[in-house]
PDB file of C-alpha atoms in Angstrom:
ATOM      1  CA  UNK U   4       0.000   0.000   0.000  1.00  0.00           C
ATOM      2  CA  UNK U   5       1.221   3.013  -1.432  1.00  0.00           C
ATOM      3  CA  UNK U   6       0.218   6.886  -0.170  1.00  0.00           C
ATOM      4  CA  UNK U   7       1.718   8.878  -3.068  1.00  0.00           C
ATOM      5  CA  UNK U   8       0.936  11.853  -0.996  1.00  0.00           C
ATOM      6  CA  UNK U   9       3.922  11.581   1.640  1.00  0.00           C
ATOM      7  CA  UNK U  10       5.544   8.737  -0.075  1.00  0.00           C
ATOM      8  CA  UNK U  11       4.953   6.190   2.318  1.00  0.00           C
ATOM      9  CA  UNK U  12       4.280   2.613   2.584  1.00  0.00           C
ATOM     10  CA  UNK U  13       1.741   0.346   5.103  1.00  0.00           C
ATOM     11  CA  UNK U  14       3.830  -2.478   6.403  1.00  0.00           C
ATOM     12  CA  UNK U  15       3.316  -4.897   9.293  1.00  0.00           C
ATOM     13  CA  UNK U  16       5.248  -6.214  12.077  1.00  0.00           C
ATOM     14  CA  UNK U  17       4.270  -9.935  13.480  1.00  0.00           C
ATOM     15  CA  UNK U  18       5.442 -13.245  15.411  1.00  0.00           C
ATOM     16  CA  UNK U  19       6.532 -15.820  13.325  1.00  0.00           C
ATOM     17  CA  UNK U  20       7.381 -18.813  14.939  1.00  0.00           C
ATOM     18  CA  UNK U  21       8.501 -20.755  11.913  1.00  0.00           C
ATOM     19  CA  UNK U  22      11.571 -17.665  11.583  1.00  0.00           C
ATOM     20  CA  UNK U  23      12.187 -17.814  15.098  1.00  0.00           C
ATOM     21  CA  UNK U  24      12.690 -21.409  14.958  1.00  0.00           C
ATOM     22  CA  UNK U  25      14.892 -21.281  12.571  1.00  0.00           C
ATOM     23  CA  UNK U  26      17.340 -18.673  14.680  1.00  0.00           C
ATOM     24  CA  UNK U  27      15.788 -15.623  12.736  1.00  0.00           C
ATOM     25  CA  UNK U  28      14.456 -12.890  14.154  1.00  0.00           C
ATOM     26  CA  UNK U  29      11.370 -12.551  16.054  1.00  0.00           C
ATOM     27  CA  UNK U  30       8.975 -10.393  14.881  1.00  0.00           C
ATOM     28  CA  UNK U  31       8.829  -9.901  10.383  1.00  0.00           C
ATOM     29  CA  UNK U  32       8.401  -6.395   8.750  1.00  0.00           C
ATOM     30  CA  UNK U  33       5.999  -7.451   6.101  1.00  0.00           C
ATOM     31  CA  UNK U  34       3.186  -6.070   3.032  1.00  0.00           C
ATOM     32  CA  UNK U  35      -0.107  -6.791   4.735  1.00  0.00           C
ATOM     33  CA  UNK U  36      -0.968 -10.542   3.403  1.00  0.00           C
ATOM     34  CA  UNK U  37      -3.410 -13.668   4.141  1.00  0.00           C
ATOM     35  CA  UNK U  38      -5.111 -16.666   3.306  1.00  0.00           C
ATOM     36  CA  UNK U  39      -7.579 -16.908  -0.010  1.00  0.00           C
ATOM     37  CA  UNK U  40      -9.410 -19.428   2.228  1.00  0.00           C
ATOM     38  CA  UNK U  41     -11.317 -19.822  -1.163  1.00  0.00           C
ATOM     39  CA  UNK U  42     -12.272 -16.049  -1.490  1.00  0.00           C
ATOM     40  CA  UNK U  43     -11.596 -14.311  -4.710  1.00  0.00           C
ATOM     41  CA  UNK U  44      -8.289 -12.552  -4.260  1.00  0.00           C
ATOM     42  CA  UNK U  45      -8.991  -8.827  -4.238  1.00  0.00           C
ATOM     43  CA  UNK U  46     -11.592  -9.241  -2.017  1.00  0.00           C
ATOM     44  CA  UNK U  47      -9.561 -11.618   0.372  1.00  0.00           C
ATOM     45  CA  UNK U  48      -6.983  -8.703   0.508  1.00  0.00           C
ATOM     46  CA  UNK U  49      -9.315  -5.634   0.964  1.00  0.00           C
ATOM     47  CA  UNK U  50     -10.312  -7.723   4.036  1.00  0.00           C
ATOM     48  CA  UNK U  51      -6.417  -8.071   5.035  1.00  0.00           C
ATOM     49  CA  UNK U  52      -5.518  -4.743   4.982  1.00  0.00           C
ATOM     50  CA  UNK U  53      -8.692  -3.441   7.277  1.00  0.00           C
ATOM     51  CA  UNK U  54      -8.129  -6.244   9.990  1.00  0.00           C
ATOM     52  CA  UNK U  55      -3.837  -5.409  10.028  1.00  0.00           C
ATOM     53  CA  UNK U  56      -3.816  -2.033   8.716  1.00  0.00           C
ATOM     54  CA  UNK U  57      -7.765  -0.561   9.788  1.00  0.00           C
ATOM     55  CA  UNK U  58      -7.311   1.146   6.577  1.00  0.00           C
ATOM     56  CA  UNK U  59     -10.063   0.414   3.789  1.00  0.00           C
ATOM     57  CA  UNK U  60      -8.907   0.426   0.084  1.00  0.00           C
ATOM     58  CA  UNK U  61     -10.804   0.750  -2.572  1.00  0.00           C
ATOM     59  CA  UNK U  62      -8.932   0.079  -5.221  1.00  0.00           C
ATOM     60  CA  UNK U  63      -6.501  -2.590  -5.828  1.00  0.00           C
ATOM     61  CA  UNK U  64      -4.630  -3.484  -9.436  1.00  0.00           C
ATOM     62  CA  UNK U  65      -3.200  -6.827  -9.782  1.00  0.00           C
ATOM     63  CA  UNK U  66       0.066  -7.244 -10.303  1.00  0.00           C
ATOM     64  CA  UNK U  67       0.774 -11.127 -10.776  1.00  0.00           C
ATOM     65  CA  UNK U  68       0.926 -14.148  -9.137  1.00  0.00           C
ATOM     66  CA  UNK U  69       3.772 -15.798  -8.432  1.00  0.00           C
ATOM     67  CA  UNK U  70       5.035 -19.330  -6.784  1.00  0.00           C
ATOM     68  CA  UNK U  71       7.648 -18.410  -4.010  1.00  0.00           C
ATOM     69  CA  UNK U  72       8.746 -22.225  -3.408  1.00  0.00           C
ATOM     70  CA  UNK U  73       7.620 -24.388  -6.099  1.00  0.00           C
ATOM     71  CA  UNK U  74       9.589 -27.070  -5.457  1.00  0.00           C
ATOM     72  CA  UNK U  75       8.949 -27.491  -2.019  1.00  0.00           C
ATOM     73  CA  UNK U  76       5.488 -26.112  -1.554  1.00  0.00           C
ATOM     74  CA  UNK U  77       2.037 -25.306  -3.301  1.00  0.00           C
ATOM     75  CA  UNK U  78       1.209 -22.476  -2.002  1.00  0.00           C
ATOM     76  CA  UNK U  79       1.053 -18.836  -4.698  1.00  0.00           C
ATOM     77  CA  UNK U  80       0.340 -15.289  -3.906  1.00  0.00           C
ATOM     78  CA  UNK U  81      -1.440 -12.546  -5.797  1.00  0.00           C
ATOM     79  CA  UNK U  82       0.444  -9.658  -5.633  1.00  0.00           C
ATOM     80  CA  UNK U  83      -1.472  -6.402  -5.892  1.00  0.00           C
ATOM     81  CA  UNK U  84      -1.169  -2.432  -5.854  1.00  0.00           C
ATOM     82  CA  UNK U  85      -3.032  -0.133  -4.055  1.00  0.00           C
ATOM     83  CA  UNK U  86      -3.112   3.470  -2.694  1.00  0.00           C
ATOM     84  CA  UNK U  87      -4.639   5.160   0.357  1.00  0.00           C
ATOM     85  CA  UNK U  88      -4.617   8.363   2.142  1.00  0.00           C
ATOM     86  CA  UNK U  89      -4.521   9.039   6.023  1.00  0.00           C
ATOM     87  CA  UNK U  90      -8.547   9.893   5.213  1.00  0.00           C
ATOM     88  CA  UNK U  91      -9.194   6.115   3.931  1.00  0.00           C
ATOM     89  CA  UNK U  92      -8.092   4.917   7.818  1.00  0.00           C
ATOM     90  CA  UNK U  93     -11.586   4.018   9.754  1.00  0.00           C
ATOM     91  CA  UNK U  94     -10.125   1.143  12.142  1.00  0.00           C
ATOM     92  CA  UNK U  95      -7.306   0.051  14.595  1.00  0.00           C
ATOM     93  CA  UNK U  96      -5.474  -2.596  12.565  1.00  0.00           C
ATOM     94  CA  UNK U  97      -3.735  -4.718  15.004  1.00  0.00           C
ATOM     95  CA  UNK U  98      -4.936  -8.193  13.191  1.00  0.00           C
ATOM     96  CA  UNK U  99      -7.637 -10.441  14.204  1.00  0.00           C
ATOM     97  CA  UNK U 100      -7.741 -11.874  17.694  1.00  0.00           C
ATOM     98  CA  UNK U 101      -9.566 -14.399  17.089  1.00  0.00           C
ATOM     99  CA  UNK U 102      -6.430 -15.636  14.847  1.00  0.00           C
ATOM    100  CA  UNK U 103      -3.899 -15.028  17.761  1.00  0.00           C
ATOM    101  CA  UNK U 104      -2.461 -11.849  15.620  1.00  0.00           C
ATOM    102  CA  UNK U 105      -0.694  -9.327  17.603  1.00  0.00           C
ATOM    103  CA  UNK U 106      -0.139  -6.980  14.122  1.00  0.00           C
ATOM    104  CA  UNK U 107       1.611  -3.451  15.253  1.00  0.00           C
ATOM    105  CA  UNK U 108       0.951  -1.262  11.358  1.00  0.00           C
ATOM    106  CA  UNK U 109       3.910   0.630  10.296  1.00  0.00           C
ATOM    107  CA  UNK U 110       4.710   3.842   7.969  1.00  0.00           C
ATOM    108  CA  UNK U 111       7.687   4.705   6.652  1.00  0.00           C
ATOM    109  CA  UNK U 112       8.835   6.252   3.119  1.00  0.00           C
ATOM    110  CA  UNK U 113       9.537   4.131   0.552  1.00  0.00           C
ATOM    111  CA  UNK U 114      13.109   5.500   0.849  1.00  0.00           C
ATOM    112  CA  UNK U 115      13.101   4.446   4.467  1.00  0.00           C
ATOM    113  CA  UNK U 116      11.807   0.877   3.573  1.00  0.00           C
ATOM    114  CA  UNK U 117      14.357   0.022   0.916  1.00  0.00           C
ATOM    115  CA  UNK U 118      17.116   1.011   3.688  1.00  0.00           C
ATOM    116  CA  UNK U 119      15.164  -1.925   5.803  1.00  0.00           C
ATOM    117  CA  UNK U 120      15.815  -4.247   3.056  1.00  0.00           C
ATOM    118  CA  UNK U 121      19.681  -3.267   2.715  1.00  0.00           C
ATOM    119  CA  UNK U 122      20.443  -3.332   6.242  1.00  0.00           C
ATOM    120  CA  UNK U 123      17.974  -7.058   6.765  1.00  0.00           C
ATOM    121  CA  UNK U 124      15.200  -5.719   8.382  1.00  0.00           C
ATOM    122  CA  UNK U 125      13.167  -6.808   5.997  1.00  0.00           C
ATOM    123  CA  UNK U 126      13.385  -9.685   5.254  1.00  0.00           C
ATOM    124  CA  UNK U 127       9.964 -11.339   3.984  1.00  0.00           C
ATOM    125  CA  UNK U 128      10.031 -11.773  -0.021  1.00  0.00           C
ATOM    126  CA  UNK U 129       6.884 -10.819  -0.730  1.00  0.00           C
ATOM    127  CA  UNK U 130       7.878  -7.850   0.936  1.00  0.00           C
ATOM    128  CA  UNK U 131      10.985  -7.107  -0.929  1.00  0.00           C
ATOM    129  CA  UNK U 132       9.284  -7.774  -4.536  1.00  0.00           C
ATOM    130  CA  UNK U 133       6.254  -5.725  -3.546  1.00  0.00           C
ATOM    131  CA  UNK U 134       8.771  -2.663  -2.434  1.00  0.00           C
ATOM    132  CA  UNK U 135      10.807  -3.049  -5.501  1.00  0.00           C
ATOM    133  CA  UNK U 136       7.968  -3.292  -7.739  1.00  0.00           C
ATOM    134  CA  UNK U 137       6.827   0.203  -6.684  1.00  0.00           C
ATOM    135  CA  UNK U 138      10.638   1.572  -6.733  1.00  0.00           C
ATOM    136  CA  UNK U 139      10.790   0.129 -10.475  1.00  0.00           C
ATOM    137  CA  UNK U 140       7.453   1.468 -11.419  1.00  0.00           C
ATOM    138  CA  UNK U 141       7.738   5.165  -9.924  1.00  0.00           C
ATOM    139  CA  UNK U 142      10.895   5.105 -11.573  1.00  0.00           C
ATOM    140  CA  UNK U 143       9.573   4.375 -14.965  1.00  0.00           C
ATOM    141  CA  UNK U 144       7.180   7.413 -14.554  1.00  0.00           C
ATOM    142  CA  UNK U 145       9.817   9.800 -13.655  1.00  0.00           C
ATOM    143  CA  UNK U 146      11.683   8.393 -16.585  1.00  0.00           C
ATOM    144  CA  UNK U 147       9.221   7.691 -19.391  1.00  0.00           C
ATOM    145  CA  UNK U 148      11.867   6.446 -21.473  1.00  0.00           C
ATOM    146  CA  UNK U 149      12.748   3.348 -19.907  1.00  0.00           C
ATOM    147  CA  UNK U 150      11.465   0.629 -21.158  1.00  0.00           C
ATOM    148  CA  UNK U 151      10.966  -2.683 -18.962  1.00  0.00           C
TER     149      UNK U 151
END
């Protein structure tokens, strides 16, 4: 999520025991995410965002979808772009309770965020590929003339 006002990003910061098992850190900056659970994707992540982030979106573009593991697991995510404005915030974020999230919302600049990814503190993929999508693409638009 992208607030070309202020140039900032929505990110999230969560438990993961699977990373902390594995001697990583314990808490994951990430791009607000979930579960299709069957639900059609854009739909699915408009609910996301209002349960971590409390803000509600509107619009969302899809981006792609993309396999992060294949050959160890099944799962693919729908990657997708969308802007908001401090006006577009209505709830508390924080997650769902009833899942056991504990989700604390962050905003930074995108400047700020790519610094996160050069010095590890990001460290999530999606993450990284969503923020570098949106470096790429607001650098094509400053720079018509490159061509990707």
């Amino acid at each position: 999520m992208y607030n070309p006002a202020s140039d900032n990003v929505l990110l999230t910061r969560q438990f993961r025991l699977p990373v902390l098992l594995n001697g990583g850190l314990e808490s994951l900056i990430e791009a607000p995410a979930g579960l299709l659970e069957g639900a059609d994707p854009a739909e699915r992540m408009r609910a996301e965002l209002m349960e971590e982030t409390g803000y509600k979106v509107f619009e969302l573009t899809h981006l792609y979808d993309v396999y992060m593991s294949p050959g160890s697991v099944t799962e693919y995510l729908a990657f997708f772009y969308g802007e908001y404005a401090e006006s577009d915030k209505v709830g508390a974020g924080g997650g769902s309770v009833a899942e056991g999230e504990d989700i604390d919302v962050l905003e930074v600049t995108l400047s700020k965020a790519m610094q996160m990814i050069s010095c590890g503190d990001i460290r999530d993929a999606k993450t990284i590929i969503l923020l570098q999508h949106l470096t790429i693409r607001l650098l094509q638009e400053k720079y018509t003339t490159l061509e990707f």
